[in-house]
């Protein structure tokens, strides 16, 4: 084991690898990278490197491994779980200079890109050929494909098309030892363990993705988008259940409550129906006849559920108008509240009405307003917990409400995160969802790939330093009972 | 964190120790929770006869059996219905076969389009249960008779994977017993979930080398109202490749684009369309428009749809290649066979580039090795291209054919195996060198 040195001791060698312009040591420059999208976690990185090639990334990581210095990968820094939170004792490896689209292969229906490429740029490159890249996080103009890999990002359309993991055919990674390993290629289902599947969603803790081959999809023949207004959230929820029960799988079903509608109206004047208690955006895509048949069904089901107004978009401009309010919702709450917390939790779709009622109760009891904007089709809630920093105790109460919402998700058999990841932010919530044995097994995997523990340490899994010692370590309980599996069926 | 495995460094049982292990197994689960009997020749795994076969009644009993196996350093191979038990490499050793067929139970959350099924549930039973609610697990029957655990452990997917992904894309949660008998869960019961490592991905296709799958949670899809299957025989592989590319490029959203190439004769293209009945004529016409002659069509799937080519017992080659290269590799493979008197049937997904070729079980091992080598050479430059041998007929296996070829990332895979199963007791040798 090397005796760990400070990252500043690495600077001359890092300069030799990345060039002078590729190594940032000036505190003001490093400050730019002190946090990701979750700004209340911040730390000044020890050194920042901006490599331009796989070879440079590998050499940087190998140096870190030799010297026992931790490294943190970073893409565009839009992450919302502090996954790219730097370390003062570590090297921040930023992929922003690895932004080339290396190939669009139409016959194999895939694209090969560097990790710093913005998500939307993949679709831009594929569009002239009639193809697109399906995962579409709301941050897609900025967020990097490498960051998407690390977070297994989703988007509004993942109800039908799945997440990043369902669209990656090949990966080149630099392991925490600094080795370059190529996995898969222009075809999925490589022999052996599915390392690609396990790497995706690993939040930078298993190494750095340096080249990514993504699957491209043929643009659908028809897309139709519907905006439906309902008097209450319950009525909107009934429409969602009815659509799913009818065997329709829309590309997206998004829902907003009155407070979120108010915020969106204030910010972008999206002109959603006035006085609505909830709006639903349903997008259908596919072969023309299928979309038309499903569209008729969805329209009827919304009416039956009590929709007060229905608007439909048939062309791209109308569609963009409908989506405008939804897409701006996060930023828009800034118009109606000085501060807010964006939560990300998942419940089984059928538990949505109950959970939304409980969130309303929490809000009423605490006096903390909660705006709901969410992916209703897959039960992925994004409650925006609003508060005023200037008001003493408000931030704490908001954090309590936000935490209580996560508890509700777990209580209903859901998840503490549907797309934003665990990072630092939710590491201490992992034991709410997983048993000690589950977590120990995940750690086995992590240590198999990163035995020295230098790849994005203290993210994803709880550690005693972050979360305190777990109360009462299990001794002799039957393992199945301990992990809750004794009642499997 | 950081439990250690008791088996580390322990010596496998011999003689009296074996009897002691047998007694301990019999008493592993209270109240006869795990029936244990001596292994018979019919229980052999890839020719290796186990000393014992245990059939635990539930996950807790299975965990107890595995814990005893760990204490006595027994090598363990899990088995469902045994339809693919002689796939992969023969285990280096097999003291105990752990039968999962009693790990049953289906929990179908209809409104959530999610199901949790025990590893021992026959896939056909699961599909029947889901079908009664108008839903399905979007995996075709590749090997009839498979259990959920066997299907997932071998990672076998059929034609519809171009629309819904391979089986691993449908797995959203999994409970697995580790080598030390400890149960560990990953994923969950909701489709959208990024909490923690998705270890289910590692277990899918791992042939039971990292743990014993106890139950799997899947995402489901509604059964489409109607289907149409279009088939057309191509004059040769090059034409077929072009047709498939044209169909895939059309906006007809096929559920499957398949190759079916009998041992002798022309390759056939099959395109499956699913969806609203009213749309099938138009979509069918769009498919026909890219073909030189009108295809045959049917409104039901033929018997055996999606199943492997050839006959049970054949040596099975799996060709994975970027879709354009896959057909070429299949042609090379067949030509190499024909030159040696072997007629290989080929079937598989042109949309994803995953094909299977069946070589008759009695083909001479040297000839089979030459065919495999030719196919591997044909894919040498293709990104992600690989030829593996999921099933080798006994003489081929005995001749020491390299079933996996060069596997990218093998060193990482070995590191994972070492952590999950430090004593190398779980299905040792069934998946790749050193695993
Ligand atoms: C306004 C807004 C809207 C958003 N909407 C969505 C949404 O709809 N859906 C969604 O899923 N997310 C959404 N996000 C979250 C975020 O955009 C995604 O998580 C995104 O994938 C992060 O990409 P990034 O390049 O910014 O990664 P970063 O924030 O830089 O890093 C994220 C994580 O990835 C790791 N990482 C980065 N690059 C690599 C690499 N090359 N190899 C290995 N690890 C790496 C980092 O260490 C870190 O753990 C949103 C964020 C914002 C600010």
Tab-separated table of N, CA and C and ligand atoms in Angstrom, chain A residues 36-37 72-85 93 95 115-116 136-140 142-156 199 202-205 207-210 212 326 330-331 375 382 418-421 423 456 459, chain B residues 192, ligand 1:
chain	number	residue	atom	x	y	z
A	36	UNK	N	-21.968	19.822	-7.775
A	36	UNK	CA	-22.710	19.542	-9.002
A	36	UNK	C	-24.050	20.263	-8.903
A	37	UNK	N	-25.104	19.704	-9.478
A	37	UNK	CA	-26.402	20.376	-9.466
A	37	UNK	C	-27.013	20.492	-8.079
A	72	UNK	N	-12.444	11.508	-8.545
A	72	UNK	CA	-13.887	11.667	-8.724
A	72	UNK	C	-14.130	12.021	-10.192
A	73	UNK	N	-14.905	11.205	-10.925
A	73	UNK	CA	-15.240	11.575	-12.298
A	73	UNK	C	-16.306	12.664	-12.308
A	74	UNK	N	-16.273	13.484	-13.327
A	74	UNK	CA	-17.305	14.505	-13.466
A	74	UNK	C	-17.578	14.736	-14.948
A	75	UNK	N	-18.869	14.831	-15.271
A	75	UNK	CA	-19.251	15.165	-16.635
A	75	UNK	C	-19.608	16.635	-16.678
A	76	UNK	N	-20.914	16.920	-16.875
A	76	UNK	CA	-21.351	18.305	-16.982
A	76	UNK	C	-21.717	18.903	-15.626
A	77	UNK	N	-21.718	18.077	-14.593
A	77	UNK	CA	-22.016	18.595	-13.259
A	77	UNK	C	-23.471	18.951	-13.038
A	78	UNK	N	-24.392	18.288	-13.749
A	78	UNK	CA	-25.819	18.558	-13.534
A	78	UNK	C	-26.445	17.554	-12.568
A	79	UNK	N	-25.647	16.626	-12.076
A	79	UNK	CA	-26.158	15.581	-11.189
A	79	UNK	C	-26.886	16.182	-9.998
A	80	UNK	N	-27.880	15.449	-9.481
A	80	UNK	CA	-28.707	15.989	-8.394
A	80	UNK	C	-28.594	15.150	-7.123
A	81	UNK	N	-27.498	14.399	-6.993
A	81	UNK	CA	-27.302	13.652	-5.751
A	81	UNK	C	-25.887	13.838	-5.204
A	82	UNK	N	-25.206	14.859	-5.688
A	82	UNK	CA	-23.834	15.149	-5.258
A	82	UNK	C	-22.889	13.983	-5.565
A	83	UNK	N	-23.177	13.287	-6.663
A	83	UNK	CA	-22.303	12.191	-7.084
A	83	UNK	C	-20.957	12.699	-7.557
A	84	UNK	N	-20.944	13.904	-8.104
A	84	UNK	CA	-19.685	14.470	-8.603
A	84	UNK	C	-19.082	15.445	-7.589
A	85	UNK	N	-19.535	15.348	-6.336
A	85	UNK	CA	-18.940	16.192	-5.300
A	85	UNK	C	-17.447	15.885	-5.205
A	93	UNK	N	-11.675	14.386	-12.189
A	93	UNK	CA	-11.409	14.098	-13.599
A	93	UNK	C	-12.634	14.523	-14.417
A	95	UNK	N	-14.694	15.350	-17.887
A	95	UNK	CA	-14.675	14.847	-19.272
A	95	UNK	C	-15.066	15.906	-20.301
A	115	UNK	N	-17.306	10.491	-23.708
A	115	UNK	CA	-18.192	10.640	-22.544
A	115	UNK	C	-18.693	12.066	-22.307
A	116	UNK	N	-17.953	13.064	-22.808
A	116	UNK	CA	-18.359	14.435	-22.524
A	116	UNK	C	-19.415	14.971	-23.480
A	136	UNK	N	-33.939	10.671	-22.551
A	136	UNK	CA	-34.036	12.122	-22.713
A	136	UNK	C	-34.264	12.854	-21.400
A	137	UNK	N	-33.241	12.847	-20.523
A	137	UNK	CA	-33.401	13.599	-19.272
A	137	UNK	C	-33.710	15.068	-19.572
A	138	UNK	N	-34.433	15.712	-18.669
A	138	UNK	CA	-34.799	17.111	-18.899
A	138	UNK	C	-33.566	17.987	-19.057
A	139	UNK	N	-32.444	17.525	-18.525
A	139	UNK	CA	-31.190	18.280	-18.611
A	139	UNK	C	-30.430	17.959	-19.895
A	140	UNK	N	-31.085	17.370	-20.894
A	140	UNK	CA	-30.373	16.778	-22.023
A	140	UNK	C	-29.562	17.741	-22.883
A	142	UNK	N	-27.484	19.759	-21.757
A	142	UNK	CA	-26.211	19.972	-21.078
A	142	UNK	C	-25.565	18.686	-20.591
A	143	UNK	N	-26.355	17.807	-19.984
A	143	UNK	CA	-25.758	16.670	-19.274
A	143	UNK	C	-25.006	15.781	-20.258
A	144	UNK	N	-23.961	15.122	-19.755
A	144	UNK	CA	-23.097	14.337	-20.634
A	144	UNK	C	-23.554	12.891	-20.690
A	145	UNK	N	-23.204	12.233	-21.792
A	145	UNK	CA	-23.546	10.814	-21.921
A	145	UNK	C	-22.818	10.013	-20.837
A	146	UNK	N	-21.583	10.405	-20.516
A	146	UNK	CA	-20.854	9.721	-19.433
A	146	UNK	C	-21.588	9.839	-18.109
A	147	UNK	N	-22.111	11.023	-17.819
A	147	UNK	CA	-22.902	11.212	-16.602
A	147	UNK	C	-24.175	10.384	-16.637
A	148	UNK	N	-24.792	10.297	-17.814
A	148	UNK	CA	-25.997	9.465	-17.975
A	148	UNK	C	-25.689	8.001	-17.676
A	149	UNK	N	-24.520	7.562	-18.142
A	149	UNK	CA	-24.099	6.176	-17.887
A	149	UNK	C	-23.969	5.964	-16.382
A	150	UNK	N	-23.293	6.918	-15.738
A	150	UNK	CA	-23.023	6.768	-14.312
A	150	UNK	C	-24.312	6.774	-13.495
A	151	UNK	N	-25.312	7.542	-13.929
A	151	UNK	CA	-26.555	7.652	-13.155
A	151	UNK	C	-27.662	6.748	-13.693
A	152	UNK	N	-27.440	6.080	-14.804
A	152	UNK	CA	-28.514	5.336	-15.495
A	152	UNK	C	-29.722	6.247	-15.675
A	153	UNK	N	-29.480	7.385	-16.262
A	153	UNK	CA	-30.509	8.417	-16.346
A	153	UNK	C	-31.700	7.992	-17.193
A	154	UNK	N	-32.817	8.544	-16.826
A	154	UNK	CA	-34.035	8.318	-17.587
A	154	UNK	C	-34.528	9.642	-18.117
A	155	UNK	N	-35.755	9.646	-18.567
A	155	UNK	CA	-36.361	10.874	-19.054
A	155	UNK	C	-37.850	10.658	-19.113
A	156	UNK	N	-38.541	11.640	-19.666
A	156	UNK	CA	-39.997	11.548	-19.717
A	156	UNK	C	-40.454	10.319	-20.495
A	199	UNK	N	-22.114	-1.762	-14.701
A	199	UNK	CA	-21.371	-0.489	-14.633
A	199	UNK	C	-22.337	0.690	-14.714
A	202	UNK	N	-23.465	3.025	-11.757
A	202	UNK	CA	-22.517	2.839	-10.654
A	202	UNK	C	-21.912	4.154	-10.168
A	203	UNK	N	-22.376	5.262	-10.710
A	203	UNK	CA	-22.089	6.593	-10.156
A	203	UNK	C	-20.603	6.892	-10.017
A	204	UNK	N	-19.825	6.432	-10.967
A	204	UNK	CA	-18.401	6.788	-10.956
A	204	UNK	C	-17.587	6.015	-9.934
A	205	UNK	N	-18.186	4.995	-9.305
A	205	UNK	CA	-17.461	4.256	-8.266
A	205	UNK	C	-16.714	3.044	-8.805
A	207	UNK	N	-15.008	3.262	-11.929
A	207	UNK	CA	-14.099	3.699	-12.977
A	207	UNK	C	-14.758	4.756	-13.841
A	208	UNK	N	-14.092	5.081	-14.946
A	208	UNK	CA	-14.549	6.174	-15.794
A	208	UNK	C	-14.869	5.640	-17.184
A	209	UNK	N	-16.070	5.952	-17.668
A	209	UNK	CA	-16.429	5.562	-19.034
A	209	UNK	C	-15.754	6.535	-19.987
A	210	UNK	N	-14.992	6.007	-20.954
A	210	UNK	CA	-14.248	6.890	-21.850
A	210	UNK	C	-14.745	6.827	-23.292
A	212	UNK	N	-18.463	5.369	-25.470
A	212	UNK	CA	-19.766	4.743	-25.278
A	212	UNK	C	-20.407	4.492	-26.640
A	326	UNK	N	-44.220	21.780	-18.629
A	326	UNK	CA	-43.674	20.640	-17.882
A	326	UNK	C	-42.158	20.735	-17.776
A	330	UNK	N	-39.224	22.683	-12.973
A	330	UNK	CA	-38.260	22.759	-11.868
A	330	UNK	C	-37.772	24.179	-11.668
A	331	UNK	N	-37.300	24.746	-12.768
A	331	UNK	CA	-36.767	26.096	-12.670
A	331	UNK	C	-37.873	27.069	-12.263
A	375	UNK	N	-43.370	11.843	-13.232
A	375	UNK	CA	-43.547	10.842	-14.275
A	375	UNK	C	-44.600	9.859	-13.761
A	382	UNK	N	-41.444	13.603	-8.306
A	382	UNK	CA	-40.440	14.654	-8.109
A	382	UNK	C	-41.058	15.785	-7.296
A	418	UNK	N	-35.378	7.268	-8.363
A	418	UNK	CA	-35.785	6.710	-9.650
A	418	UNK	C	-34.839	7.099	-10.765
A	419	UNK	N	-34.138	8.230	-10.591
A	419	UNK	CA	-33.221	8.627	-11.660
A	419	UNK	C	-32.085	9.537	-11.229
A	420	UNK	N	-32.188	10.183	-10.083
A	420	UNK	CA	-31.127	11.122	-9.720
A	420	UNK	C	-29.941	10.461	-9.029
A	421	UNK	N	-30.117	9.239	-8.585
A	421	UNK	CA	-28.999	8.521	-7.994
A	421	UNK	C	-28.869	8.739	-6.499
A	423	UNK	N	-25.542	8.974	-4.741
A	423	UNK	CA	-24.465	9.925	-4.488
A	423	UNK	C	-24.115	10.021	-3.014
A	456	UNK	N	-14.283	7.452	-6.563
A	456	UNK	CA	-15.432	8.170	-5.989
A	456	UNK	C	-15.844	7.614	-4.626
A	459	UNK	N	-19.464	7.523	-1.846
A	459	UNK	CA	-20.696	7.778	-2.598
A	459	UNK	C	-21.433	6.447	-2.711
B	192	UNK	N	-38.756	1.809	-12.245
B	192	UNK	CA	-37.771	2.890	-12.270
B	192	UNK	C	-37.092	2.964	-10.912
C	1	LIG	C1	-32.634	20.810	-14.482
C	1	LIG	C2	-32.242	19.389	-14.354
C	1	LIG	C3	-33.077	18.431	-14.866
C	1	LIG	C4	-32.750	17.083	-14.760
C	1	LIG	N1	-33.581	16.159	-15.295
C	1	LIG	C5	-33.264	14.858	-15.231
C	1	LIG	C6	-34.117	13.874	-15.795
C	1	LIG	O1	-35.150	14.172	-16.370
C	1	LIG	N2	-33.766	12.571	-15.675
C	1	LIG	C7	-32.615	12.195	-15.051
C	1	LIG	O2	-32.345	10.998	-14.990
C	1	LIG	N3	-31.776	13.103	-14.500
C	1	LIG	C8	-32.070	14.423	-14.576
C	1	LIG	N4	-31.223	15.347	-14.016
C	1	LIG	C9	-29.999	14.894	-13.334
C	1	LIG	C10	-28.721	14.901	-14.178
C	1	LIG	O3	-28.845	15.744	-15.273
C	1	LIG	C11	-28.365	13.495	-14.644
C	1	LIG	O4	-28.058	12.702	-13.530
C	1	LIG	C12	-27.180	13.450	-15.615
C	1	LIG	O5	-27.024	12.140	-16.124
C	1	LIG	C13	-25.870	13.875	-15.019
C	1	LIG	O6	-24.941	14.066	-16.073
C	1	LIG	P1	-23.679	15.000	-15.873
C	1	LIG	O7	-22.862	14.907	-17.096
C	1	LIG	O8	-24.105	16.340	-15.483
C	1	LIG	O9	-22.953	14.234	-14.689
C	1	LIG	P2	-22.243	14.832	-13.396
C	1	LIG	O10	-23.211	15.549	-12.556
C	1	LIG	O11	-21.007	15.500	-13.781
C	1	LIG	O12	-21.864	13.469	-12.674
C	1	LIG	C14	-22.865	12.582	-12.230
C	1	LIG	C15	-22.214	11.297	-11.733
C	1	LIG	O13	-21.602	10.651	-12.812
C	1	LIG	C16	-20.239	10.391	-12.556
C	1	LIG	N5	-19.607	10.505	-13.871
C	1	LIG	C17	-19.653	11.550	-14.739
C	1	LIG	N6	-19.033	11.243	-15.884
C	1	LIG	C18	-18.593	9.978	-15.760
C	1	LIG	C19	-17.889	9.089	-16.609
C	1	LIG	N7	-17.501	9.439	-17.837
C	1	LIG	N8	-17.613	7.845	-16.156
C	1	LIG	C20	-17.994	7.456	-14.922
C	1	LIG	N9	-18.660	8.254	-14.078
C	1	LIG	C21	-18.960	9.499	-14.491
C	1	LIG	C22	-19.855	11.387	-11.522
C	1	LIG	O14	-18.798	10.924	-10.725
C	1	LIG	C23	-21.135	11.490	-10.716
C	1	LIG	O15	-21.194	10.455	-9.779
C	1	LIG	C24	-31.549	16.711	-14.102
C	1	LIG	C25	-30.699	17.696	-13.593
C	1	LIG	C26	-31.037	19.024	-13.709
C	1	LIG	C27	-30.104	20.026	-13.152
